[in-house]
C-alpha atoms as one frame of an Amber mdcrd trajectory, in Angstrom:
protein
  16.146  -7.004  -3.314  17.057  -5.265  -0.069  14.875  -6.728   2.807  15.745
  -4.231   5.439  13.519  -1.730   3.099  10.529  -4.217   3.789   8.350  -2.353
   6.908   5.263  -4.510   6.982   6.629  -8.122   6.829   3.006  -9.899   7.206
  -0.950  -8.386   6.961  -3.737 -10.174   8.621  -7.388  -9.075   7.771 -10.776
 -10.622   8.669 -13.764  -9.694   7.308 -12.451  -6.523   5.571 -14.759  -5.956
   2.252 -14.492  -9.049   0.392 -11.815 -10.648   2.198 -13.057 -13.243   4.809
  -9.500 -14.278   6.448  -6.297 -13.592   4.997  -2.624 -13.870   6.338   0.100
 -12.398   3.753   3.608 -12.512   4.037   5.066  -9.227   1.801   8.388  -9.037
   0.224   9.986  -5.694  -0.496   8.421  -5.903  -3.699   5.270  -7.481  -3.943
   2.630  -7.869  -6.535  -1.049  -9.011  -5.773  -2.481 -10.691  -8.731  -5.742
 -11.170  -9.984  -8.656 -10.928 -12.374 -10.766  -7.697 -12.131 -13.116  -7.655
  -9.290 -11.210 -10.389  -7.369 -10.526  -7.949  -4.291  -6.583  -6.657  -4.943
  -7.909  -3.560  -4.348  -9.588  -4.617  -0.749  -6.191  -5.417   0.729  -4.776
  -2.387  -0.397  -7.396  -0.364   1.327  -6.772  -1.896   4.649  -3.780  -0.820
   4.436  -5.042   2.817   3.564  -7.714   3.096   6.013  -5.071   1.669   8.684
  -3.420   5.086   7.745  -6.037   7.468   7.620  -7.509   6.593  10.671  -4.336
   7.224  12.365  -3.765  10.873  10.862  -7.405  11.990  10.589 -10.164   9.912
  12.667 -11.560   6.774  12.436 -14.904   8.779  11.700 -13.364   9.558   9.267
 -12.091   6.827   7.312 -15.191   5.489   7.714 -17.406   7.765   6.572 -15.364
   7.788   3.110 -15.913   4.488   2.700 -19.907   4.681   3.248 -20.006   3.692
   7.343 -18.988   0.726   8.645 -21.201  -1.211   6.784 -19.418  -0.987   3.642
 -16.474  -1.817   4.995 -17.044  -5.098   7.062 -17.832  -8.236   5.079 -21.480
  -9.062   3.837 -22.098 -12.493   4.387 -24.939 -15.097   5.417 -22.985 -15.473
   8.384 -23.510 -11.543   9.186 -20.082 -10.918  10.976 -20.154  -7.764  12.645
 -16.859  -6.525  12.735 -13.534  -6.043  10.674 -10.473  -6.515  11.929  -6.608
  -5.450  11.122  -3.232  -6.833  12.182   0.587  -5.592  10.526   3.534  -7.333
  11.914   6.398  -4.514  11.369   9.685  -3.720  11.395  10.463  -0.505  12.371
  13.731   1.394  10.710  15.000   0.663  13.842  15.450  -2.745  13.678  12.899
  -3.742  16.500   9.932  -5.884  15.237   6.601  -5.492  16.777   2.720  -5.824
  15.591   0.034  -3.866  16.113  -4.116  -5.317  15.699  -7.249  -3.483  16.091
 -11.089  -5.022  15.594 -13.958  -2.563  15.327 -17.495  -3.691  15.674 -20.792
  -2.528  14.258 -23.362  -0.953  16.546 -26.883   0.055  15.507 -27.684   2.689
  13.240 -24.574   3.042  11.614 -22.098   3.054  14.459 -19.132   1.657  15.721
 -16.579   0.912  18.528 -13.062   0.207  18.891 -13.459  -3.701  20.562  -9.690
  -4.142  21.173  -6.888  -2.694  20.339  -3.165  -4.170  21.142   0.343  -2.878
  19.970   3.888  -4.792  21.065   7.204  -3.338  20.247  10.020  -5.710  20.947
  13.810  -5.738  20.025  16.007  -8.557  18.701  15.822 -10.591  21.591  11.784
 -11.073  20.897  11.075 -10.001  24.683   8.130  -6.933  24.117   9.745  -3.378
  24.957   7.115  -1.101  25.159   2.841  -2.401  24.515  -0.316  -1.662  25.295
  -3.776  -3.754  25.356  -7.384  -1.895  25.209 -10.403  -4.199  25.366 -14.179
  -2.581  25.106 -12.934   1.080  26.392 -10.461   0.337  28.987  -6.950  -0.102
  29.136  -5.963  -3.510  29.969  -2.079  -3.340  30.023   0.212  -0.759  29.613
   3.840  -0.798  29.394   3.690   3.259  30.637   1.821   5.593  32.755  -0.440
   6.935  32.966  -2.552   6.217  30.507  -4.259   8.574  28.124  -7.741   8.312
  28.810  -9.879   5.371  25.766 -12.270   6.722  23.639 -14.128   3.932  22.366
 -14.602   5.427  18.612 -11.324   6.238  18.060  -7.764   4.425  18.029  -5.840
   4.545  21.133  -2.323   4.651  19.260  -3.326   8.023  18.384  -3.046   8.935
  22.005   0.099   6.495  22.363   1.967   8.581  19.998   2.327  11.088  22.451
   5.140   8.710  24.301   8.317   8.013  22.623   7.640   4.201  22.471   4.699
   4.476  20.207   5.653   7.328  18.027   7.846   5.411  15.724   4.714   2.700
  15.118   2.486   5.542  14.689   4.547   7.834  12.311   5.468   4.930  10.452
   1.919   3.341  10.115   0.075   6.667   9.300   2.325   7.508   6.148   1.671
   5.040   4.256   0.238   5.275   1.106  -1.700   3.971  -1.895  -1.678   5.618
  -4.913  -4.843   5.411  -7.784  -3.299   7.697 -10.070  -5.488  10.270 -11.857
  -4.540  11.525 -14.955  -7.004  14.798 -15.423  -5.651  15.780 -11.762  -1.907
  15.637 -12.860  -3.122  17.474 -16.244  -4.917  20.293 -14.081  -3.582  23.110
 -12.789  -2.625  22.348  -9.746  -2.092  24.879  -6.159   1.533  24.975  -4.723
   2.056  22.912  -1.655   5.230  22.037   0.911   5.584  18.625  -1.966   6.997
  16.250   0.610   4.261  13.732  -0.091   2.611  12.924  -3.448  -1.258  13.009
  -2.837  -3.371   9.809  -3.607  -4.779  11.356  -6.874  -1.283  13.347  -8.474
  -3.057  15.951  -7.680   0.182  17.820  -6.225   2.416  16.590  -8.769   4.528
  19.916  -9.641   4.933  20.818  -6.278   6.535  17.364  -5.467   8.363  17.191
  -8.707  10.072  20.995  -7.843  11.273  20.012  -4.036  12.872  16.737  -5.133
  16.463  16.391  -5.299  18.894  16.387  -7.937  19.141  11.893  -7.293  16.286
  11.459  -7.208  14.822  13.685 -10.349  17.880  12.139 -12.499  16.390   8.966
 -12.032  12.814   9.970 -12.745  13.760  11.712 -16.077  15.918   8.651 -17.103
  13.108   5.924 -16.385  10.270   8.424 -18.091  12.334   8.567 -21.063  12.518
   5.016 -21.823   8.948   4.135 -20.855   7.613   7.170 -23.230  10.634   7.803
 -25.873  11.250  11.364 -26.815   9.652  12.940 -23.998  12.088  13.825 -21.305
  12.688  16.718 -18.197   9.442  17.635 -16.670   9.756  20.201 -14.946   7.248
  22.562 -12.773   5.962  25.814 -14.325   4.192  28.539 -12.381   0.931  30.394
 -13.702   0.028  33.165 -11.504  -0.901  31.681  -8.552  -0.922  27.818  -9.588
   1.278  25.097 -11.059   1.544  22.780 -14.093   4.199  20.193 -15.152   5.948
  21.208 -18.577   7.532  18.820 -20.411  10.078  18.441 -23.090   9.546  16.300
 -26.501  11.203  15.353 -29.757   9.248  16.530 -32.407  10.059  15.596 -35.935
  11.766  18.021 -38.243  12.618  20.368 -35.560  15.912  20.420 -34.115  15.011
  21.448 -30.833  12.266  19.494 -28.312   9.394  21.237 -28.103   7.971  22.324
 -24.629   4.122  21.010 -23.896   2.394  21.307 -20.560   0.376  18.463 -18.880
  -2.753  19.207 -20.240  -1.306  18.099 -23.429   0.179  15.139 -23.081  -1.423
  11.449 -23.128  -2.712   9.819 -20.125   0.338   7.326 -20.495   2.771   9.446
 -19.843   1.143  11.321 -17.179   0.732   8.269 -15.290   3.891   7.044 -15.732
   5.221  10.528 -14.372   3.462   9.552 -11.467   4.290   6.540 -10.909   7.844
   7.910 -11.147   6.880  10.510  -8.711   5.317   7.870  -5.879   8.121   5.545
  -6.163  11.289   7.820  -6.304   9.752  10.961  -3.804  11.690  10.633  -1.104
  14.159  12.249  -2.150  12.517  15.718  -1.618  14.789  18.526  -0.259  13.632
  19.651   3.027  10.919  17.709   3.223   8.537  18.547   6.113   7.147  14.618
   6.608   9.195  11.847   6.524   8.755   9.728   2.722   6.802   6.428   3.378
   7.874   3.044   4.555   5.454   1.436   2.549   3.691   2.173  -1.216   0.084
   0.398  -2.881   0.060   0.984  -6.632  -3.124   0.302  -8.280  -2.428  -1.342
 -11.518   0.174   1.206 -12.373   0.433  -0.698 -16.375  -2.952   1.301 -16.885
  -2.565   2.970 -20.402   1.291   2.242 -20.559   2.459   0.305 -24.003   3.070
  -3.156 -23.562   7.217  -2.742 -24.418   7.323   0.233 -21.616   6.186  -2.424
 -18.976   9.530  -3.940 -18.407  11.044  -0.435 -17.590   8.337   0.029 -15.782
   9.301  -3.112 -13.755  12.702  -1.960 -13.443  11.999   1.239 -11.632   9.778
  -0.746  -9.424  12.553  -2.909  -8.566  15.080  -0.379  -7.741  12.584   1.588
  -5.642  11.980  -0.548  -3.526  15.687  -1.256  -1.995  14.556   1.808  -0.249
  10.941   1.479  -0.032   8.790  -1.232   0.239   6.110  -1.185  -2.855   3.226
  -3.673  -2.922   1.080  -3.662  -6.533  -1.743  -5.022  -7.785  -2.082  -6.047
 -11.310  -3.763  -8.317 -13.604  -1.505  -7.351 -16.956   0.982 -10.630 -17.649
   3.306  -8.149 -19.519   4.190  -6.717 -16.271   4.898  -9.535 -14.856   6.866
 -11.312 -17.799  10.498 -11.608 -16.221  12.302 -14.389 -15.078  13.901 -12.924
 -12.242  10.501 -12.478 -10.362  10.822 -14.568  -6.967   7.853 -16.803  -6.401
   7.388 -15.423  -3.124   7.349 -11.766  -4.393   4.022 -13.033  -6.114   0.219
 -12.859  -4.284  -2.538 -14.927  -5.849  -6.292 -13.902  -5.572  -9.218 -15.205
  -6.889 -12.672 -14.430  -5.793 -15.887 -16.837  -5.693 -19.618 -16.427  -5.223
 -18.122 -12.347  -3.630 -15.479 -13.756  -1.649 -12.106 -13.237  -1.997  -9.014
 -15.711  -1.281  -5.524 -14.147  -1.181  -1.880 -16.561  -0.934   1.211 -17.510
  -1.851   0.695 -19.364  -5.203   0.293 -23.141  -5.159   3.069 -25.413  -5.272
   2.470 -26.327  -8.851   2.837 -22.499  -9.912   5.773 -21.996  -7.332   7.439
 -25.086  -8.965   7.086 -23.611 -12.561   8.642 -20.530 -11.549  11.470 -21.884
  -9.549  12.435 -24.093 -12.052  12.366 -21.044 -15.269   9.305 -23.232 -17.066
   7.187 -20.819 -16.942   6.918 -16.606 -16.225   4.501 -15.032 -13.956   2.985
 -13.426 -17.065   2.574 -16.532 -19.087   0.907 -18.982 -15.998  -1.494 -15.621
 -15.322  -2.248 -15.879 -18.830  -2.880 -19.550 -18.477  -4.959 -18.663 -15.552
  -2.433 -20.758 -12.834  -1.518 -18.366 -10.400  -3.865 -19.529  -7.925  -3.920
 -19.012  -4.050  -2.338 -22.024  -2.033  -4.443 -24.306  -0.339  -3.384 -23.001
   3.160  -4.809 -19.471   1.925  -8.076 -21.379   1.606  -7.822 -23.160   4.337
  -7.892 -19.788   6.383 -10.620 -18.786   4.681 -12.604 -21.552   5.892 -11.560
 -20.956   9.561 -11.342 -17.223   9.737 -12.062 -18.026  13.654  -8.951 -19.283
  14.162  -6.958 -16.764  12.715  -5.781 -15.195  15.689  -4.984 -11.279  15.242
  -4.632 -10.835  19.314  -1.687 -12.561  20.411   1.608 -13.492  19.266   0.382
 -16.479  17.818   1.149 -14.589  14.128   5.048 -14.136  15.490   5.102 -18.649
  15.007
């Protein structure tokens, strides 16, 4: 795999949902693996809340996630804040981080405690930064300094200097797709189809703007994860959209041509899939295609035999862009060639969820072709390393504020 398409090379959370402490090292393809309800899904949102509180409001991101209480950690020990750090490299080349903790108030509300971004080159020495503690701006590598408003993120206002705007174009596209098959089957309004919503739910507007690349390889993957349905293609009626499709029926000796709403949840999933993976290869696209993908469980209502192609266009995506996954289906994951470090363990106990490399005894089986990643998850032994629960149980000293993360 490519590592130069790998944009967020480590994630640190503290008390986000589930996840007491956590610090992730990500690959450029990365799967996060786990029984249901063990918290893949957690990390993921971190990731997505990171994003939409950049390009809408922290309000907002909030507020779909049911206020700040739902999103920082219930525990006996009551913490009252969440916090966020992604250690990035930047198309660029220059590697940086950027942290933010926010805090519960009464009643429902919140603040922005600190904030800190760093932006360095090669040589490790910081190019451009900024620090914001409790509504004031510490340090500054510019001036002057838009003015803190202590509900909202200040790399928002950064973006409007060069420096930042890299960090903060990069960090508010990225996305996580939960793919929904009744959204890709609906008729859907035209759009500019640079990005693929969350849902699918713009699917035949993306699928029309891409180029000829990139659909090539979408038609050739979807018609060897669902044989004898090939060429979707975007069909207009009146003043909305739909996805037709081509497939082999028997007898005749032409395919027949079927639109979304009448095709299997299968293979409208794995058209979006296809989609979120392959889309940035849209002609004229008005936003730039994301650094960084989540998948959630994309092997949902795919045939076991369609999961290695599946794998395969997951692999090949990501040379360009990095993909992170969660899954707990060992067909997915039954391949040889799957690096141990490519692989993220979580469990979850008594509500609290632990996230690592696997242990050494998994790694080993692995490195030495023993075992697949699909047959020790089926054994249950893919477990989280010891160090992962070692930062669990001293979540105060994971340090999110300082460049203690760059050692």
């Amino acid at each position: 795999m490519n590592a130069a398409s790998t944009f967020l090379r480590r994630v640190t959370l503290r008390n986000y949902k589930s996840i007491a402490a956590c610090r992730v090292e990500l690959a450029p393809l990365t799967f996060l693996v786990g029984p249901n309800g063990s918290g893949k899904s957690n990390f993921l949102d971190a990731l997505r809340l990171t994003a939409d509180a950049l390009r809408t409001s922290l309000d907002h991101a909030l507020r779909e996630r049911g206020t700040i209480r739902e999103v920082r950690r219930r525990s006996g020990g009551h913490p009252n804040h969440f916090a966020i750090r992604l250690d990035f490299t930047l198309p660029t080349g220059e590697h940086g981080w950027y942290a933010f903790r926010v805090g519960a108030k009464k009643n429902g509300a919140y603040e922005v405690q600190e904030e800190e971004c760093s932006i360095g080159g090669e040589s490790a020495l910081s190019l451009a930064h900024f620090r914001v503690e409790n509504g004031e701006v510490r340090e500054a590598s510019f001036s002057p300094t838009p003015a803190v408003v202590s509900d909202r993120l200040f790399l928002v206002a950064a973006s409007g200097t060069p420096q930042f705007r890299p960090v903060y174009d990069a960090l508010s596209q990225i996305e996580v797709y939960n793919l929904n098959p009744r959204a890709l089957a609906a008729l859907q309004k035209p759009d500019p189809g640079d990005i693929l919503r969350r849902d699918g739910s713009n699917a035949s507007s993306v699928l029309q703007h891409l180029n000829a690349a990139s659909k090539a390889r979408i038609d050739e993957y979807l018609e060897r994860i669902v044989p004898g349905v090939s060429s979707p293609e975007a069909k207009t009626f009146g003043p909305e959209e739909t996805i037709e499709f081509r497939q082999v029926v028997r007898g005749q000796a032409a395919s027949w041509r079927f639109n979304a709403s009448s095709m299997s949840d299968g293979t409208l999933r794995a058209l979006g899939i296809l989609l979120a993976i392959f889309q940035g290869g849209a002609n004229g696209a008005v936003r730039r295609a994301p650094l960084l993908i989540g998948l959630e469980e994309p092997e949902v209502a795919l045939h076991p035999a369609a999961t290695s192609v599946l794998l395969g266009a997951l692999r090949e995506a990501s040379r360009q862009t990095q993909i992170v996954v969660t899954s707990h289906s060992p067909d997915l994951l039954d391949h040889p060639d799957i690096a141990p470090e490519s692989l993220l363990a979580v469990d979850a106990s008594d509500g609290l969820t632990t996230i690592g490399a696997i242990d050494e005894a998994g790694r080993s089986a692995l490195r030495d072709r023993l075992f697949t990643p699909g047959e020790l998850l089926r054994q249950s032994q893919l477990q989280p390393s010891k160090d992962a629960l070692r930062d669990v149980q001293h979540d105060k000293q994971l340090r999110l504020f300082d460049d203690e993360g760059e050692r």
